[in-house]
PDB file of C-alpha atoms in Angstrom:
ATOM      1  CA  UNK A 939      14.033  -2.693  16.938  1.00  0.00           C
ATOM      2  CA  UNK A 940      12.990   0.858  18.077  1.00  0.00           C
ATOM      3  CA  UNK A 941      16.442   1.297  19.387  1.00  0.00           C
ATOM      4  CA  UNK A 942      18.077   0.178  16.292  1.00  0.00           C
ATOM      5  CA  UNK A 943      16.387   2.674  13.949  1.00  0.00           C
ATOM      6  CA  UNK A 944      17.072   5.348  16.250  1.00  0.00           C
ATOM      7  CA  UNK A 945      21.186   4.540  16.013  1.00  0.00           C
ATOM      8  CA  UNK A 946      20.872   4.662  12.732  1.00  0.00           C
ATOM      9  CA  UNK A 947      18.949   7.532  11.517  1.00  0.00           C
ATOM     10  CA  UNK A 948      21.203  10.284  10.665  1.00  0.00           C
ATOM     11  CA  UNK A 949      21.689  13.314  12.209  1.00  0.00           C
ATOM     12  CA  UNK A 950      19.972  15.157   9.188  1.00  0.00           C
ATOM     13  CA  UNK A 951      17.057  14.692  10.093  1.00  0.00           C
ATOM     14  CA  UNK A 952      16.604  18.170  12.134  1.00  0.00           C
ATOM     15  CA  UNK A 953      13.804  20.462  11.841  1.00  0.00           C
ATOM     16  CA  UNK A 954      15.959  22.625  10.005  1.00  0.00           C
ATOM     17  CA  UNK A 955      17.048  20.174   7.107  1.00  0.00           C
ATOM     18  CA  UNK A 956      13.542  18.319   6.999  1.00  0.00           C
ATOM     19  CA  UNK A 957      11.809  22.075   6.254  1.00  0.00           C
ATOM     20  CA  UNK A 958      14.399  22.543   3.334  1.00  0.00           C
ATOM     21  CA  UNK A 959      14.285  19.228   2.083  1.00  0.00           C
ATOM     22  CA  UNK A 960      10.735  18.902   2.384  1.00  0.00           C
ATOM     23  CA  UNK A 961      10.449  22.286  -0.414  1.00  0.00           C
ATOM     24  CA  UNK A 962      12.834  20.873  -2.314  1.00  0.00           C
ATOM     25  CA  UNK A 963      11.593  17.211  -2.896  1.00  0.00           C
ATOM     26  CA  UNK A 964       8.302  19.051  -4.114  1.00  0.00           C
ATOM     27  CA  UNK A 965       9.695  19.337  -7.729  1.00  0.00           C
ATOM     28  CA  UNK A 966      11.109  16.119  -8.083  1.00  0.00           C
ATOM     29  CA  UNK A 967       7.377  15.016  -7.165  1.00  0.00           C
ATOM     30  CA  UNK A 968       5.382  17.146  -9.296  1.00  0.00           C
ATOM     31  CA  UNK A 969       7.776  16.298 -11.915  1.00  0.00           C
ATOM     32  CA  UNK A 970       6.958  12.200 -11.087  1.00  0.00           C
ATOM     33  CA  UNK A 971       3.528  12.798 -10.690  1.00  0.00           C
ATOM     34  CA  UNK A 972       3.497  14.206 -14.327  1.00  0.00           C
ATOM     35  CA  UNK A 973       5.004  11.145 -15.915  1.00  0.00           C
ATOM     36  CA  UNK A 974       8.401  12.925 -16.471  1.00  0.00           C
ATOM     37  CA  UNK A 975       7.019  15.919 -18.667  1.00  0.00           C
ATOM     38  CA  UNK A 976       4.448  18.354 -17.905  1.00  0.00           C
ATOM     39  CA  UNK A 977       1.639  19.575 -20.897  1.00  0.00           C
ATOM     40  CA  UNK A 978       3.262  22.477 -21.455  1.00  0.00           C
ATOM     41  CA  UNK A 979       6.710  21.179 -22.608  1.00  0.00           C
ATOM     42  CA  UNK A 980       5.529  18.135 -24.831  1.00  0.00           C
ATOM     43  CA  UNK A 981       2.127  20.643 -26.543  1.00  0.00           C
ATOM     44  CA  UNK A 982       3.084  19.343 -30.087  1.00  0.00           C
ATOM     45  CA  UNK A 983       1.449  15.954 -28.560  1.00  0.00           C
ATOM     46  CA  UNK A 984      -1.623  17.686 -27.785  1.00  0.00           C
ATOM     47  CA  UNK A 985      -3.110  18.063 -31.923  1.00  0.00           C
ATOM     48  CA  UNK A 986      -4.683  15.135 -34.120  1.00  0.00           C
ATOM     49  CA  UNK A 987      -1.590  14.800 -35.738  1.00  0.00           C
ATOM     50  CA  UNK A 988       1.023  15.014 -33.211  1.00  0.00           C
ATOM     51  CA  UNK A 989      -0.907  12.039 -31.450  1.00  0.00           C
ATOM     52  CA  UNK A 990      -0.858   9.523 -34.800  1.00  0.00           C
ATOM     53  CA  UNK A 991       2.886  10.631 -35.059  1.00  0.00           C
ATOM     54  CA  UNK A 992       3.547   9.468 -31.688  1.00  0.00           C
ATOM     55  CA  UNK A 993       1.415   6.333 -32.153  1.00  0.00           C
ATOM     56  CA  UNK A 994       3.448   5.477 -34.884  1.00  0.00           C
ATOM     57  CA  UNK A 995       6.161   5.684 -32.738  1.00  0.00           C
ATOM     58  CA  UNK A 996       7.406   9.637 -33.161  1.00  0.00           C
ATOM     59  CA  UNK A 997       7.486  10.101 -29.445  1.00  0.00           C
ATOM     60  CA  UNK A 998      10.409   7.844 -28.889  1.00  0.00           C
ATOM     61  CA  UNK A 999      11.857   9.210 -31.937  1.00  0.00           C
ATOM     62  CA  UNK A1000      12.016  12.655 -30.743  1.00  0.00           C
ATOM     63  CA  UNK A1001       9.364  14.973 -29.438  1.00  0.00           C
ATOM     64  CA  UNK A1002       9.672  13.830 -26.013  1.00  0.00           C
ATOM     65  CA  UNK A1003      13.173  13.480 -25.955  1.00  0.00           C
ATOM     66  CA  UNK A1004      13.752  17.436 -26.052  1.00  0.00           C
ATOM     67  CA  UNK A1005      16.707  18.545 -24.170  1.00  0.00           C
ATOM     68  CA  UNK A1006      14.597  20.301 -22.130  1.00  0.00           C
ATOM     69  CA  UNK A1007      12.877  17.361 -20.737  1.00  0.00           C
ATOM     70  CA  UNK A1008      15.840  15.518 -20.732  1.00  0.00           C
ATOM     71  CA  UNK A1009      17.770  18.109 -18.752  1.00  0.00           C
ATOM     72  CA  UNK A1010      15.108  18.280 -16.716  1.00  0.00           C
ATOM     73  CA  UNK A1011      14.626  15.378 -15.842  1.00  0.00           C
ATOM     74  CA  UNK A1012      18.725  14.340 -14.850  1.00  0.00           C
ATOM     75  CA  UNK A1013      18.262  17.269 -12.718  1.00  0.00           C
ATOM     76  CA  UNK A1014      15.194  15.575 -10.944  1.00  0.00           C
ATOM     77  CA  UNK A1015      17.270  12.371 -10.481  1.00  0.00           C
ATOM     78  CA  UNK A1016      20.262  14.030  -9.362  1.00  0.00           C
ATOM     79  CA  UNK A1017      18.508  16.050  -6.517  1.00  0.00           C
ATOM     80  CA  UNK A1018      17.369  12.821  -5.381  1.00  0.00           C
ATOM     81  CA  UNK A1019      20.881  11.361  -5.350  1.00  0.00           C
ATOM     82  CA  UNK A1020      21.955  14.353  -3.686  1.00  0.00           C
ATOM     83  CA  UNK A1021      19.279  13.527  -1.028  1.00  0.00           C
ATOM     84  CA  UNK A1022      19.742   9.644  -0.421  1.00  0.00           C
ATOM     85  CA  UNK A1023      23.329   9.997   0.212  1.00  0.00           C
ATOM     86  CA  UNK A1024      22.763  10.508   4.279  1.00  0.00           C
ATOM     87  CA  UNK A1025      20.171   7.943   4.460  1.00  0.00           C
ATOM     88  CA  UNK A1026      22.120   4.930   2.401  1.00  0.00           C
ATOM     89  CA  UNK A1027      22.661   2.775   4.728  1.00  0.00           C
ATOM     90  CA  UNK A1028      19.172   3.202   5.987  1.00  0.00           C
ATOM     91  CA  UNK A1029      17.449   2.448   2.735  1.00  0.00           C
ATOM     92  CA  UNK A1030      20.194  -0.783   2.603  1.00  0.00           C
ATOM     93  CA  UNK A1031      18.834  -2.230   5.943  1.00  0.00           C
ATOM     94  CA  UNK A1032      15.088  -1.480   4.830  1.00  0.00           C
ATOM     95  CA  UNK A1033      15.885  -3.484   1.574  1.00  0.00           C
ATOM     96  CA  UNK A1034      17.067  -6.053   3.532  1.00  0.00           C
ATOM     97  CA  UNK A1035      13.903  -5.697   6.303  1.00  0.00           C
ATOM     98  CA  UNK A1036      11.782  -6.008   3.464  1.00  0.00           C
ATOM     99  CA  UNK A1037      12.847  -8.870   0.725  1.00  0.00           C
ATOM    100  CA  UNK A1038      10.045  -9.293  -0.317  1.00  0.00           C
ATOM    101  CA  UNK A1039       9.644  -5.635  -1.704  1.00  0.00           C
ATOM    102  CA  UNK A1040      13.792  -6.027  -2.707  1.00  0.00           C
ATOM    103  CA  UNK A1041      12.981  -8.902  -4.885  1.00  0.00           C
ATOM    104  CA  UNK A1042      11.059  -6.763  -7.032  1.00  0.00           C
ATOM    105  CA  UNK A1043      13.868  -5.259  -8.932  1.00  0.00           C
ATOM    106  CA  UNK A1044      15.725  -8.477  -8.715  1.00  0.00           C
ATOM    107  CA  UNK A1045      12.784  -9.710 -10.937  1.00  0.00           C
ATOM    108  CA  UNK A1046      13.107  -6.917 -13.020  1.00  0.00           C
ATOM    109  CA  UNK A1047      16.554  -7.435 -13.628  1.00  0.00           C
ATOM    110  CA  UNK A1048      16.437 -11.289 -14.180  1.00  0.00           C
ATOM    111  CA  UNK A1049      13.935 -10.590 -17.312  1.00  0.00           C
ATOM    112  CA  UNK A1050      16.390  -8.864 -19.080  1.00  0.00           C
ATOM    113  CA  UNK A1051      17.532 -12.306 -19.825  1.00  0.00           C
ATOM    114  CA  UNK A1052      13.866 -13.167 -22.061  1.00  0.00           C
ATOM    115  CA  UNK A1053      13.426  -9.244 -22.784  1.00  0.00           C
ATOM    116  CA  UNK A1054      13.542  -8.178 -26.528  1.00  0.00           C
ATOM    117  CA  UNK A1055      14.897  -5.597 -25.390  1.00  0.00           C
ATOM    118  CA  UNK A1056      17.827  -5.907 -22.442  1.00  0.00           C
ATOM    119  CA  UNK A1057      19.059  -2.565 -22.827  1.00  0.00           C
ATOM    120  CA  UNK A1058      15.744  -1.416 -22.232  1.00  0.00           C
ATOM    121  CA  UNK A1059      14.486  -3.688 -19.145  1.00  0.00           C
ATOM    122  CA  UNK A1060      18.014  -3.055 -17.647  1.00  0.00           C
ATOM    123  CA  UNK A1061      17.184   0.649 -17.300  1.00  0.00           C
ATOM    124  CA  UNK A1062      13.591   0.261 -16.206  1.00  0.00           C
ATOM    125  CA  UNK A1063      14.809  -1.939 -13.618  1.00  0.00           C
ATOM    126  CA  UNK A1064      17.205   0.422 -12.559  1.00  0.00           C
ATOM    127  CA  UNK A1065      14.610   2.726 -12.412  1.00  0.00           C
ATOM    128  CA  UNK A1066      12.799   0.529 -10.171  1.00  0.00           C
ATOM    129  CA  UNK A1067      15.010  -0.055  -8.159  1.00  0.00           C
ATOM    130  CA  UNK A1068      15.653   4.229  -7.356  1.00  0.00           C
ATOM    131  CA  UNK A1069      11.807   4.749  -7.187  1.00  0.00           C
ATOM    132  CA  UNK A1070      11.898   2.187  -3.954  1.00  0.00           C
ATOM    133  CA  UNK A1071      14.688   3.374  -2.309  1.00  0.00           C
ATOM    134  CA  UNK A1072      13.589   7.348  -2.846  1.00  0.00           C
ATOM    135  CA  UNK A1073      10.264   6.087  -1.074  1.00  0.00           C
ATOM    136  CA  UNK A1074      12.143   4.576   1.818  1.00  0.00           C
ATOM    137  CA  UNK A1075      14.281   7.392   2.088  1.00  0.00           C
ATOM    138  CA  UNK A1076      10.767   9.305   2.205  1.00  0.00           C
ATOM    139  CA  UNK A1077       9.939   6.689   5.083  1.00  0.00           C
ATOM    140  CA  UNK A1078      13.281   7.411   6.930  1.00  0.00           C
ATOM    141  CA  UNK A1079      12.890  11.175   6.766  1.00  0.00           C
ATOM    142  CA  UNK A1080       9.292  11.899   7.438  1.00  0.00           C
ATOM    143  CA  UNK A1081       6.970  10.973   9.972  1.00  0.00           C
ATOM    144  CA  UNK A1082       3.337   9.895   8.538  1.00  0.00           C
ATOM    145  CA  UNK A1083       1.759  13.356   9.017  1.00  0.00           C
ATOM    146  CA  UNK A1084       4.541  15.315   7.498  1.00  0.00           C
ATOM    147  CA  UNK A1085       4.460  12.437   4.975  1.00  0.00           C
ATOM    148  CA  UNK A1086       1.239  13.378   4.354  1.00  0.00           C
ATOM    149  CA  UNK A1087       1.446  17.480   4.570  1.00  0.00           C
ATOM    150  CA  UNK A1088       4.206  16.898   1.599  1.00  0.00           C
ATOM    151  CA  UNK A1089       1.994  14.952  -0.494  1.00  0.00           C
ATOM    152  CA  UNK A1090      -0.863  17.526  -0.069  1.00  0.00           C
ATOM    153  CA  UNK A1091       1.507  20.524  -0.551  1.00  0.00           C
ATOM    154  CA  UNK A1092       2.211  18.826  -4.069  1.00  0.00           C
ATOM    155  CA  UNK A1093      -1.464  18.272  -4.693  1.00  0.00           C
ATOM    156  CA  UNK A1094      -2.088  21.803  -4.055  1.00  0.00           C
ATOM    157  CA  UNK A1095       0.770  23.071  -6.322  1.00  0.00           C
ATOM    158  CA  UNK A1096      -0.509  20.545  -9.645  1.00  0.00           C
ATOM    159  CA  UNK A1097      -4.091  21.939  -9.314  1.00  0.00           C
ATOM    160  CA  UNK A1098      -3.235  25.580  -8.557  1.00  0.00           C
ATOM    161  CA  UNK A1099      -0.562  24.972 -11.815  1.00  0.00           C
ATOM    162  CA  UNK A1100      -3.792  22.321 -13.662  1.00  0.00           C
ATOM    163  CA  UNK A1101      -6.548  25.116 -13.017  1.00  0.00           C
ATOM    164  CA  UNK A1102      -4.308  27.772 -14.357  1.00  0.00           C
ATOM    165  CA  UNK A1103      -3.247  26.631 -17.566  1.00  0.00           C
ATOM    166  CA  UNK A1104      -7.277  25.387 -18.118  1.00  0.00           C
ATOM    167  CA  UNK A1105      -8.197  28.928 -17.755  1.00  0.00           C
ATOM    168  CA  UNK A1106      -5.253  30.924 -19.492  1.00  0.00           C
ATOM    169  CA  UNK A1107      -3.309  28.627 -21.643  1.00  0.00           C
ATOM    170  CA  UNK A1108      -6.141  25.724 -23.127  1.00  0.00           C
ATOM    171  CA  UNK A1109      -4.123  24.712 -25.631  1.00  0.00           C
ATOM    172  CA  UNK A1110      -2.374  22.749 -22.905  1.00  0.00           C
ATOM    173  CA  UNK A1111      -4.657  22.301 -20.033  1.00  0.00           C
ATOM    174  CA  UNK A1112      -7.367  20.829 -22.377  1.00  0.00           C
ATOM    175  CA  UNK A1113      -7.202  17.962 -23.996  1.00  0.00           C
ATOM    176  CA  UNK A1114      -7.289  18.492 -27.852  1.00  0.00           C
ATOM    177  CA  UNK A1115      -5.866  15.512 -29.431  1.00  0.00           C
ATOM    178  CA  UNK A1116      -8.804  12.979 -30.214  1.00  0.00           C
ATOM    179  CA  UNK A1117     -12.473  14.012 -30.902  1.00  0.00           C
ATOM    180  CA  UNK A1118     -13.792  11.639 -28.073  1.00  0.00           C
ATOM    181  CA  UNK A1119     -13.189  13.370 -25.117  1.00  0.00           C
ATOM    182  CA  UNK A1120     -12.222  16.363 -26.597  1.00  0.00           C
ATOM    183  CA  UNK A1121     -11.889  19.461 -24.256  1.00  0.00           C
ATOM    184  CA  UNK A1122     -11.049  17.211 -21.581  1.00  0.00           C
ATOM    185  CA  UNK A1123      -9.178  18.830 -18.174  1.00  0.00           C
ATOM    186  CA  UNK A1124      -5.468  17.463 -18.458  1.00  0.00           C
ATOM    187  CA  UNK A1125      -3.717  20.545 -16.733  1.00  0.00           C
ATOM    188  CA  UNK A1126      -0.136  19.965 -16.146  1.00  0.00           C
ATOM    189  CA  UNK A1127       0.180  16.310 -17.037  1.00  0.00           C
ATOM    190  CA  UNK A1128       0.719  14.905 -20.731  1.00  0.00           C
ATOM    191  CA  UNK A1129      -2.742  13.800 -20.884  1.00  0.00           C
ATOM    192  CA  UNK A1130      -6.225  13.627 -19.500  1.00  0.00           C
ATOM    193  CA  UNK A1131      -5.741   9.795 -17.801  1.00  0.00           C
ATOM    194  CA  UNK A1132      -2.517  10.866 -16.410  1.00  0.00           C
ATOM    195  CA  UNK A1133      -4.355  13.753 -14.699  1.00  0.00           C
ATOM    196  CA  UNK A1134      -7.124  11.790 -13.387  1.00  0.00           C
ATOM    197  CA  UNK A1135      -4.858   9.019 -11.545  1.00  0.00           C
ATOM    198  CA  UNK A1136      -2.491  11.000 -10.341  1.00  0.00           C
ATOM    199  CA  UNK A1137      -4.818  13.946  -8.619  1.00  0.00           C
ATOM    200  CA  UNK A1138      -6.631  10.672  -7.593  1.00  0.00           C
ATOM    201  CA  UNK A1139      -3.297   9.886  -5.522  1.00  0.00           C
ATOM    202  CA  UNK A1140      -3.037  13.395  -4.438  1.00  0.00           C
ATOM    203  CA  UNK A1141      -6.452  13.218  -3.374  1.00  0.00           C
ATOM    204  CA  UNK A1142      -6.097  10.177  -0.222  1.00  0.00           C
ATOM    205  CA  UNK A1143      -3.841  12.528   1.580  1.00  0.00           C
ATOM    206  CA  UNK A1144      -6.485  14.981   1.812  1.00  0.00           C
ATOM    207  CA  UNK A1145      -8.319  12.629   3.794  1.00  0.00           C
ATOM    208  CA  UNK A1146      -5.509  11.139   5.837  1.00  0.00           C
ATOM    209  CA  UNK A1147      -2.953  14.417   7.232  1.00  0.00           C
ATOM    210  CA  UNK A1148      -3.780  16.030  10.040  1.00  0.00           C
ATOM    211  CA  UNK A1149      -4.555  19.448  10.693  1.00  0.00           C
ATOM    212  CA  UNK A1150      -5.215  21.516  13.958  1.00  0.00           C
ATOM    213  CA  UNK A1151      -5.993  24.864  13.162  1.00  0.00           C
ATOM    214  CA  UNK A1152      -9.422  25.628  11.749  1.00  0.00           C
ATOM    215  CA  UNK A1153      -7.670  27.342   9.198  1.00  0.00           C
ATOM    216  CA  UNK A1154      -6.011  24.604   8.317  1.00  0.00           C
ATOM    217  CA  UNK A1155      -9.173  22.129   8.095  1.00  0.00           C
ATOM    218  CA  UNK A1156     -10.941  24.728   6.243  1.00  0.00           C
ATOM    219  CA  UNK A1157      -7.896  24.127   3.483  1.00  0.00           C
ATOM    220  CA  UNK A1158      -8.463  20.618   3.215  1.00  0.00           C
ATOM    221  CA  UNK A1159     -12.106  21.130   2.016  1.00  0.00           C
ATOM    222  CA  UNK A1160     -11.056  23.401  -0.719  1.00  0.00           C
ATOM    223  CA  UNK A1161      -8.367  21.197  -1.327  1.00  0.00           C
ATOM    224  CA  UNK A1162     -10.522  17.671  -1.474  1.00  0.00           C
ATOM    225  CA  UNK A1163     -13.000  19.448  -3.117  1.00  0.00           C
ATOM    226  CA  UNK A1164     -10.605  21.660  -6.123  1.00  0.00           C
ATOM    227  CA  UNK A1165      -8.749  17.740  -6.806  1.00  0.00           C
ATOM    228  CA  UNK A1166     -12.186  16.219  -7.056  1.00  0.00           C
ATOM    229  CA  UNK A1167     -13.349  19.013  -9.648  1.00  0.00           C
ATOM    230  CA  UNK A1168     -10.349  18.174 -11.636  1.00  0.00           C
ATOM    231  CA  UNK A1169     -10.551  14.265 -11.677  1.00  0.00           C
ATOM    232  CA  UNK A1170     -14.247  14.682 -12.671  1.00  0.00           C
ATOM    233  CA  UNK A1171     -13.087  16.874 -15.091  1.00  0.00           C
ATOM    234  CA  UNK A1172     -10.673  14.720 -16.725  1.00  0.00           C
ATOM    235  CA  UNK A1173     -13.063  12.467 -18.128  1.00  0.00           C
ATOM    236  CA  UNK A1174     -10.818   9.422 -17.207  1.00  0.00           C
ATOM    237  CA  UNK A1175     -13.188   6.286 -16.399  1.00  0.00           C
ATOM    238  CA  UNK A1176     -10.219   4.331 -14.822  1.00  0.00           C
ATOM    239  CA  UNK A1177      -9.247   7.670 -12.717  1.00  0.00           C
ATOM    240  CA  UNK A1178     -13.211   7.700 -11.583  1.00  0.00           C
ATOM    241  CA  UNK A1179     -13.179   4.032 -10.892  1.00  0.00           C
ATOM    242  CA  UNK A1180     -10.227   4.157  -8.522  1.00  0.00           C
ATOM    243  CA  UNK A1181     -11.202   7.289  -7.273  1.00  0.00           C
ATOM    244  CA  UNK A1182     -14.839   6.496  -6.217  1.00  0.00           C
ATOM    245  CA  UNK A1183     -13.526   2.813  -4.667  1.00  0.00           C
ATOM    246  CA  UNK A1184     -11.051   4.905  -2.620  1.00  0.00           C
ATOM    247  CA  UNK A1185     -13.725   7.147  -1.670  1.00  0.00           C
ATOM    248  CA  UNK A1186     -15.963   4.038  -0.558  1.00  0.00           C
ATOM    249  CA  UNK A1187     -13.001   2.388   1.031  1.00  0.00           C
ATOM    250  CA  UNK A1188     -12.515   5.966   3.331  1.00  0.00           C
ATOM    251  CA  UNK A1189     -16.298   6.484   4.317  1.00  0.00           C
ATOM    252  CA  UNK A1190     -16.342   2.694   5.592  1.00  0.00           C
ATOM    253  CA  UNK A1191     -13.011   3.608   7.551  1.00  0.00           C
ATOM    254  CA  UNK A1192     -14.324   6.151   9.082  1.00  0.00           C
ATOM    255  CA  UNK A1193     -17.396   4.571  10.008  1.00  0.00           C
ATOM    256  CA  UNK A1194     -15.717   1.484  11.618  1.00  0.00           C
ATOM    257  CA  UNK A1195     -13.699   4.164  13.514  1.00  0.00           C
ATOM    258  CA  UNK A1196     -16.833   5.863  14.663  1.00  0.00           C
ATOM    259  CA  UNK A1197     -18.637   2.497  15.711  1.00  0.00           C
ATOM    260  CA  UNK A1198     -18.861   1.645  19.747  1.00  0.00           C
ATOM    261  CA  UNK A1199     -16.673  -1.187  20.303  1.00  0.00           C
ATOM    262  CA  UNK A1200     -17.904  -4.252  22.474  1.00  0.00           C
ATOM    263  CA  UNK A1201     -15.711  -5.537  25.085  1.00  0.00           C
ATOM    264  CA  UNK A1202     -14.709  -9.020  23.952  1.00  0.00           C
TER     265      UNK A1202
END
């Protein structure tokens, strides 16, 4: 099995190509991570009356279809494209490794046949369908460390970007839409739930990379410590609920790791 993978990994996977590929996959994932819009692009949302606009349905009707976001985000999907292209036929034999995962967007697909809306499932499915084979192409390309380091480098860039539109531009880092949890960190991301979840993400690879300069472990205090401000901050109960079962679920990890084992 070992042997097979190695045959058919592709030759871009050099030092070279992983270092530029690894800079330029972290827009693509902030830009995920955000839900496909940052704050600071959709702050007509972010008033009392832009939200009951879009609950009546405005926001599919044309605030967050902008060009901008729209540009944006075909440019997001075709740097990906760009970057599968090596690794197709690897992401074609993990579909095939793993049908249960592949049957997913077969699923999806098949309920366009009872959806309301075909058109509609059709694309989310197709959507689907990319998001799994960008994360095996993540699989193929990176090692679990360097995994890791990526998903930590993008953590670091949505705080440093979260923290500094709380603190110069509130209008868009704070929540101002609804008078219950009003003032309510939601930095980058459209709002304050979508914060909290996905710095929650972010957070796990904190725990899990691993560093070897003291330098480098003095980072990932700041770093655990700066996402953890900013999920508290967020006032999202389902972000804190995940959050502090991860953080239960890591502490009895390590403690199992830390145990003497008994010889059987």
């Amino acid at each position: 099995m070992n042997q097979m993978s190695e045959t058919l990994q592709p030759t871009t996977t050099k030092p070279i190509y992983a270092l530029v590929v690894t800079w330029l996959l972290l827009f693509p994932l902030l830009v995920f991570g955000s839900g496909y819009g940052f704050s600071f692009e959709r702050g007509a949302l972010n008033t009392n009356a832009g939200a009951t606009f879009a609950a009546q349905g405005g926001a599919t009707m044309g605030i967050t279809k902008s060009p901008v976001i729209l540009i944006q985000t075909l440019a997001v999907y075709l740097v990906c494209a760009f970057l599968l292209i090596p690794f197709v036929r690897v992401i074609a034999i993990d579909f095939r490794r793993n049908m249960l995962i592949a049957s997913l967007p077969l699923l999806a697909i098949l309920s366009c046949i009872w959806s309301q809306n075909a058109l509609k499932s059709f694309g989310y499915a197709i959507l689907l369908t990319a998001g799994i084979a960008f994360a095996f192409y993540l699989l193929a390309l990176f090692s679990p460390n360097r995994l890791m380091t990526l998903f930590v480098m993008v953590g670091t860039l949505a705080a440093v970007g979260s923290l500094f539109l709380i603190a110069l531009f509130p209008q868009y880092g704070l929540q101002n839409r609804a008078r219950i949890a009003s003032g309510a960190w939601q930095g980058i991301f459209m709002h304050k739930n979508n914060c909290g979840e996905a710095m929650t993400y972010l957070l796990l690879a904190g725990f899990f990379v691993q560093f070897k300069s003291p330098a480098a472990k003095m980072f990932r205090i700041v770093y655990i410590a700066v996402v953890l401000l900013i999920i508290v901050m967020s006032q999202s109960a389902g972000a804190w609920v995940v959050c502090g079962s991860c953080l239960v679920f890591i502490a009895t990890i390590k403690l199992l790791v830390r145990l003497p084992r008994k010889d059987v």
